mmCIF file of C-alpha atoms in Angstrom:
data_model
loop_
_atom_site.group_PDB
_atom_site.id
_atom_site.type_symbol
_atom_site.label_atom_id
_atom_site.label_comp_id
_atom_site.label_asym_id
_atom_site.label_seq_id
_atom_site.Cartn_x
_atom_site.Cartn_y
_atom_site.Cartn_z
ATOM 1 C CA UNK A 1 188.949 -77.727 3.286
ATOM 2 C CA UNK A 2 188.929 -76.561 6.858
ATOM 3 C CA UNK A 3 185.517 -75.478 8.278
ATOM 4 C CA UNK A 4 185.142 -72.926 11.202
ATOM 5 C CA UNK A 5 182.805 -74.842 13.337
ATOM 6 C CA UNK A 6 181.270 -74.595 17.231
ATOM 7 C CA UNK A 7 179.246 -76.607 19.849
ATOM 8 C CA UNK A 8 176.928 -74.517 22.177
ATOM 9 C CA UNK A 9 174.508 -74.659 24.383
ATOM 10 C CA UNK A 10 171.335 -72.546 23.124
ATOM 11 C CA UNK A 11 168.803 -71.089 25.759
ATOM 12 C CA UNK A 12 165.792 -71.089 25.733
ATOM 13 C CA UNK A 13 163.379 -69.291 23.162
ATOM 14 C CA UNK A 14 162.296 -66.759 26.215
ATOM 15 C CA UNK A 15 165.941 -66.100 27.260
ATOM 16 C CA UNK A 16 166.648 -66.243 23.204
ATOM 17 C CA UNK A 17 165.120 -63.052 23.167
ATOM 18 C CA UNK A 18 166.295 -61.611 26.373
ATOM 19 C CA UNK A 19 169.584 -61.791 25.401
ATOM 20 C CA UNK A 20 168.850 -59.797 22.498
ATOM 21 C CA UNK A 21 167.316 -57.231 24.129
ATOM 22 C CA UNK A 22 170.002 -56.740 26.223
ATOM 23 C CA UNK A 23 172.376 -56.151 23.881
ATOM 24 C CA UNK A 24 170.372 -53.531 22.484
ATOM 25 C CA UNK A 25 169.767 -51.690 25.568
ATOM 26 C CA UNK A 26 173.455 -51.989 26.832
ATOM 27 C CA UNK A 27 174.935 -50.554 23.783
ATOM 28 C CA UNK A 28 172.280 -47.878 22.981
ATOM 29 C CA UNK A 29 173.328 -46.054 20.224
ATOM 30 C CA UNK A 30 176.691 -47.814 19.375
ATOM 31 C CA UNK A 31 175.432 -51.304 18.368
ATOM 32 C CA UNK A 32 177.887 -54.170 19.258
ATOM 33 C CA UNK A 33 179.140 -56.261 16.833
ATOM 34 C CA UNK A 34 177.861 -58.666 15.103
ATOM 35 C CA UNK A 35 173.946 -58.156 16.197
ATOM 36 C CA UNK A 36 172.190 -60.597 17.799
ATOM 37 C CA UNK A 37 169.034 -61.851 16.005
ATOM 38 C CA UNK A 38 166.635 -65.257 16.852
ATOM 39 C CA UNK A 39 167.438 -65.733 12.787
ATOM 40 C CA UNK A 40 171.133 -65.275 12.415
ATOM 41 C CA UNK A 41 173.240 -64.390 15.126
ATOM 42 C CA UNK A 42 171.943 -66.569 17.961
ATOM 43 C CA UNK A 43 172.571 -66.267 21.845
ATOM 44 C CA UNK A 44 174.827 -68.925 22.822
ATOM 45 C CA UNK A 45 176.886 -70.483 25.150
ATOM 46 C CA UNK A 46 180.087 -71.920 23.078
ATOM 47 C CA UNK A 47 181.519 -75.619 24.721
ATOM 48 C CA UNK A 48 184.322 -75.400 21.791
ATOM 49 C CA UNK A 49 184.968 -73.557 18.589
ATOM 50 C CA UNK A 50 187.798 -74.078 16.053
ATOM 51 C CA UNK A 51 188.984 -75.092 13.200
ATOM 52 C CA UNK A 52 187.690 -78.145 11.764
ATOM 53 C CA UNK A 53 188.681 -80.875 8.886
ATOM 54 C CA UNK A 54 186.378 -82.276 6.540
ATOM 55 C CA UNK A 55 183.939 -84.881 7.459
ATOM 56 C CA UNK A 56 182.738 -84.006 10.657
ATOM 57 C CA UNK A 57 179.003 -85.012 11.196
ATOM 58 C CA UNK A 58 177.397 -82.363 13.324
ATOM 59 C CA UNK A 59 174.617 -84.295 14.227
ATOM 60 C CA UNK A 60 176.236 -87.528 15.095
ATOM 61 C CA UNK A 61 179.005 -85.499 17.172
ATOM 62 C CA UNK A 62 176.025 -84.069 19.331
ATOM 63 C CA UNK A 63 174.651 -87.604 19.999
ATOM 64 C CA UNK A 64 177.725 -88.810 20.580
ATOM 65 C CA UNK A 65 178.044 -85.771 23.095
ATOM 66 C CA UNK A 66 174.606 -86.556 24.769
ATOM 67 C CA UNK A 67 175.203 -90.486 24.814
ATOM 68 C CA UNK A 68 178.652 -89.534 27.330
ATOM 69 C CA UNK A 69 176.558 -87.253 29.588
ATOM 70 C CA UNK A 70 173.439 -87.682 31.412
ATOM 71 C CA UNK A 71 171.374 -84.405 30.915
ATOM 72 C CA UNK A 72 168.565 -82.964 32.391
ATOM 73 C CA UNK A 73 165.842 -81.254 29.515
ATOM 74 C CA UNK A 74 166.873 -77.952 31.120
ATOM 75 C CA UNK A 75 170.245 -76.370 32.572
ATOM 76 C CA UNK A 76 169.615 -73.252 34.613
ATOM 77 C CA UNK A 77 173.041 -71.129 35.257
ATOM 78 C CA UNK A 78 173.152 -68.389 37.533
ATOM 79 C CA UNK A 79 173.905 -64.867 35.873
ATOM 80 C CA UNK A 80 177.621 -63.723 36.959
ATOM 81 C CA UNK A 81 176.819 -60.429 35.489
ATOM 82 C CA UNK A 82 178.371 -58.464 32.410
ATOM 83 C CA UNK A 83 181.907 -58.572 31.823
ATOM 84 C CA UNK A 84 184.776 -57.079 29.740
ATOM 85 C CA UNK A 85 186.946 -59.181 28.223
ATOM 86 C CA UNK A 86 190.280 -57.819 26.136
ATOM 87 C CA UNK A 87 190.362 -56.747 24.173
ATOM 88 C CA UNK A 88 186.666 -54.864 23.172
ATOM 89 C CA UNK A 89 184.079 -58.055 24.026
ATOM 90 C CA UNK A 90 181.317 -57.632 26.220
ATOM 91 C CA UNK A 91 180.345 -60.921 27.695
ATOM 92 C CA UNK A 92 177.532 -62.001 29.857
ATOM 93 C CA UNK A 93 178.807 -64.043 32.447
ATOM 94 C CA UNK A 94 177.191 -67.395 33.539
ATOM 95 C CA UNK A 95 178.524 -69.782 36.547
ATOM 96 C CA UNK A 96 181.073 -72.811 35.957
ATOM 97 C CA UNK A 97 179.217 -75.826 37.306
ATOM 98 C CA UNK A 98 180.913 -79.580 36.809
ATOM 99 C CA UNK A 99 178.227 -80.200 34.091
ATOM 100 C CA UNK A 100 179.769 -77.926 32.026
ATOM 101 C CA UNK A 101 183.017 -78.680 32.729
ATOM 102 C CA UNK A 102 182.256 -82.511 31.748
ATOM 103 C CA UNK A 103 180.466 -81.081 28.558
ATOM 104 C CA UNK A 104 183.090 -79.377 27.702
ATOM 105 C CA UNK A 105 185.605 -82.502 28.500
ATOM 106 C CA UNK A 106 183.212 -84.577 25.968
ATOM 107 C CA UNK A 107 183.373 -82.238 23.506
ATOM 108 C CA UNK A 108 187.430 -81.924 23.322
ATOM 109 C CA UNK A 109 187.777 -85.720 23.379
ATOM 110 C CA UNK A 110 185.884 -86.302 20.394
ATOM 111 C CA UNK A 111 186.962 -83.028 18.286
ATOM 112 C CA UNK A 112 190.469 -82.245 19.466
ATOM 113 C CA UNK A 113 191.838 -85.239 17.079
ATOM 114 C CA UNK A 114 189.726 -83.710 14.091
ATOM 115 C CA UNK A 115 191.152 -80.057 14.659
ATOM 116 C CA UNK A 116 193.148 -78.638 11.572
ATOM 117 C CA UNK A 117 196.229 -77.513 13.506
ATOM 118 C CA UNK A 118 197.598 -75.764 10.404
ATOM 119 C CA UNK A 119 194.846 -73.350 11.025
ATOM 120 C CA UNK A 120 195.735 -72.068 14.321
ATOM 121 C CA UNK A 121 196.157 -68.257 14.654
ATOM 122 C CA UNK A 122 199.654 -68.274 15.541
ATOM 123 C CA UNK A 123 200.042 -64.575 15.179
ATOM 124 C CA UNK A 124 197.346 -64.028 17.241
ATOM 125 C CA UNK A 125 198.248 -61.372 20.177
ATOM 126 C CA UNK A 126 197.985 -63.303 23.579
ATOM 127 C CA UNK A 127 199.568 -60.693 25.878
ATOM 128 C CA UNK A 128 196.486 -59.765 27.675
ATOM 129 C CA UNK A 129 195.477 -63.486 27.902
ATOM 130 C CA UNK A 130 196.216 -65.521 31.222
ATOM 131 C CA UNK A 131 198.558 -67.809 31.215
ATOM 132 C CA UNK A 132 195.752 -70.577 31.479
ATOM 133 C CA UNK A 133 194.267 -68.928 28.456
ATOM 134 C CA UNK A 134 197.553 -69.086 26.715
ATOM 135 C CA UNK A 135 197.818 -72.586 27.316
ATOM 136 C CA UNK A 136 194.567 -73.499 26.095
ATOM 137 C CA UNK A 137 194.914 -71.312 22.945
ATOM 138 C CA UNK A 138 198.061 -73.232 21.930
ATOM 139 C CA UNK A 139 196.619 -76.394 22.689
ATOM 140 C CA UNK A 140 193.500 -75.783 21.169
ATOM 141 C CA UNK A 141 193.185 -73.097 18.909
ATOM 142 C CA UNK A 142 190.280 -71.594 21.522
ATOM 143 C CA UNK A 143 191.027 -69.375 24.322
ATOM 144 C CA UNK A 144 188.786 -70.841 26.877
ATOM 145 C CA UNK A 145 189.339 -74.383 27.634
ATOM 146 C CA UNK A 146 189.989 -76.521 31.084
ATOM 147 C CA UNK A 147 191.254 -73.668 33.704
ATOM 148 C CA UNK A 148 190.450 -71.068 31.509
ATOM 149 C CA UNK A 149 187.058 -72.159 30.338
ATOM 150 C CA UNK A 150 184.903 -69.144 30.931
ATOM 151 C CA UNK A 151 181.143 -69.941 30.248
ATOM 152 C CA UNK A 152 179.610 -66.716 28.802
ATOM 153 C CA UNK A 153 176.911 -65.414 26.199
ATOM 154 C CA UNK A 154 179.192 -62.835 23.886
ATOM 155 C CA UNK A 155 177.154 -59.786 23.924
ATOM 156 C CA UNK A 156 179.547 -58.466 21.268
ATOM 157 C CA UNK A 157 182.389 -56.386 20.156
ATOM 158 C CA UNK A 158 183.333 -52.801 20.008
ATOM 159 C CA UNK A 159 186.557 -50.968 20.496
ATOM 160 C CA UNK A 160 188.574 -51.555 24.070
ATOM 161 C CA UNK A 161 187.350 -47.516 25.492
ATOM 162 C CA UNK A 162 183.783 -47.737 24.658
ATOM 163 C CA UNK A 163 183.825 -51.698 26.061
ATOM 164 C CA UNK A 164 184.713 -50.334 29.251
ATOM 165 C CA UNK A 165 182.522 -47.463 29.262
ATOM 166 C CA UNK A 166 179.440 -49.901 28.404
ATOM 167 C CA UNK A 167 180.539 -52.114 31.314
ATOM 168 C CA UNK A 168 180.999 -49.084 33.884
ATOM 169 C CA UNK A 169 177.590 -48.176 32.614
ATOM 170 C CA UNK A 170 175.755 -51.483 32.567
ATOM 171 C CA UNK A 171 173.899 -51.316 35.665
ATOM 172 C CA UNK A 172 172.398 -47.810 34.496
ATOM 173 C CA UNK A 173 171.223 -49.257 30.646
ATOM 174 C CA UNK A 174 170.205 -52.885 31.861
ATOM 175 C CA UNK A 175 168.600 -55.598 33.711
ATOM 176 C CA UNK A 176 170.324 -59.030 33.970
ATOM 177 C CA UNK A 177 168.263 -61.655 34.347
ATOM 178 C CA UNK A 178 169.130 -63.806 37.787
ATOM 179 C CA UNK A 179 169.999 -66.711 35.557
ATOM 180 C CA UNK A 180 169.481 -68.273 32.395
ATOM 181 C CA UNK A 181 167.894 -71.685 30.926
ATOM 182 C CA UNK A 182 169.663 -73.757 28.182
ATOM 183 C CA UNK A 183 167.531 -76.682 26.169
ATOM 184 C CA UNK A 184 169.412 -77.487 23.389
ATOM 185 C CA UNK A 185 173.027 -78.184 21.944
ATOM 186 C CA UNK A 186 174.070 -76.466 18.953
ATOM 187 C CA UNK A 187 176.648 -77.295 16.028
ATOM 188 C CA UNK A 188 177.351 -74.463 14.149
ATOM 189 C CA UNK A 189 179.009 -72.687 11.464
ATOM 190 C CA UNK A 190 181.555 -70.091 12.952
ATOM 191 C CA UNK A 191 180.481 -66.190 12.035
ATOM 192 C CA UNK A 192 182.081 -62.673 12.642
ATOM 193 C CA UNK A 193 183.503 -62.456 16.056
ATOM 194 C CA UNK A 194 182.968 -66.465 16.416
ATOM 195 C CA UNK A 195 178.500 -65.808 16.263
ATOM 196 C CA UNK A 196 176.754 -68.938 15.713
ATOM 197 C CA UNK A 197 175.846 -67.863 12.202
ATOM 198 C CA UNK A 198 174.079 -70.910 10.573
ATOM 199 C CA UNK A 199 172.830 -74.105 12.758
ATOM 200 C CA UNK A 200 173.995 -77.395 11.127
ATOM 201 C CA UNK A 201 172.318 -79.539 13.857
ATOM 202 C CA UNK A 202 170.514 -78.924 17.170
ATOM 203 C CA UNK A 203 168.848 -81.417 19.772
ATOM 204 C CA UNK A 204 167.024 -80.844 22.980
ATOM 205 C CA UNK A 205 169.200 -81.686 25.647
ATOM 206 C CA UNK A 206 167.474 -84.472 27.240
ATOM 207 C CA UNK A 207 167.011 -86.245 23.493
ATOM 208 C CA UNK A 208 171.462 -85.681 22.569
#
């Protein structure tokens, strides 16, 4: 049975609920989708997401992760600001250092073989994807990998007109933090929009 599975990096409880906040206050009175919560929906960075065969142990994958990578107990990433992303997500932006880019480099080598390829979205519209983003997707089933890896909270969903309007308008609704602290990796169970809907195992960075 395939599973629809992710590995994130989690911030901290404060930023936790910062993030939260700020999706409420950006979308105002037309909620983006799926809510944030510190309960269900939790703020996240995603490393990978996809589709997953049976077997996989979540917990041994993210010590197998931390074994490959020296990390600190805390990664602080500067806030890029928020972002639109076709077609309707609202992202908040974070930067691109080489730690992540290693992360995410651990991450493939150990899950690309267990992917289920079969699973792959291949009617999936990629026209307003780069071509790096292209790539990635049919390599990977994920949009953001290698070149195209874009490290980002998700904020949510809405339709593409009032995305752009809540963008235009950020600056007017919210505060963005100046950047934002990570202390834990994530495996998790794959929700609406790709949320990290239920945690199946989470370490503090500095113990993975």
């Amino acid at each position: 049975m395939t599973r629809w599975l992710g590995v994130a990096l989690l911030p901290r409880a404060e930023h936790t609920r910062t993030a939260i906040r700020l999706q409420r206050s950006l979308s105002g009175d037309r909620p983006l989708q799926p809510p944030l919560t510190e309960h269900g929906n939790l703020p996240h960075l995603t490393l990978f997401q996809g589709p997953f065969e049976d077997g996989l142990d979540p917990a041994a994958e993210l010590a197998r992760i931390g074994g490959a990578v020296s990390l600190p107990e805390q990664v602080s990433l500067a806030s890029l600001g928020i972002v639109h992303q076709p077609t309707g997500w609202l992202f908040m932006s974070v930067e691109r250092p080489a730690l992540l880019e290693k992360l995410q480099e651990v991450v493939l080598d150990g899950l690309a073989p267990r992917l289920d390829r079969q699973a792959f979205d291949t009617s999936k519209d990629t026209s307003r994807f780069t071509e790096a983003e292209r790539v990635s997707f049919a390599r990977y089933g994920y949009r953001y990998t290698g070149d195209a890896y874009a490290p980002h909270i998700t904020l949510g969903r809405t339709d593409e007109v009032t995305a752009l309007e809540l963008v235009r308008t950020a600056p007017e609704r919210t505060r963005v933090p100046a950047a934002w602290d990570f202390d834990r990796l994530s495996f998790y169970v794959m929700g609406e929009h790709g949320a990290h809907a239920e945690t199946l195992a989470e370490r503090p960075l500095a113990a993975a």
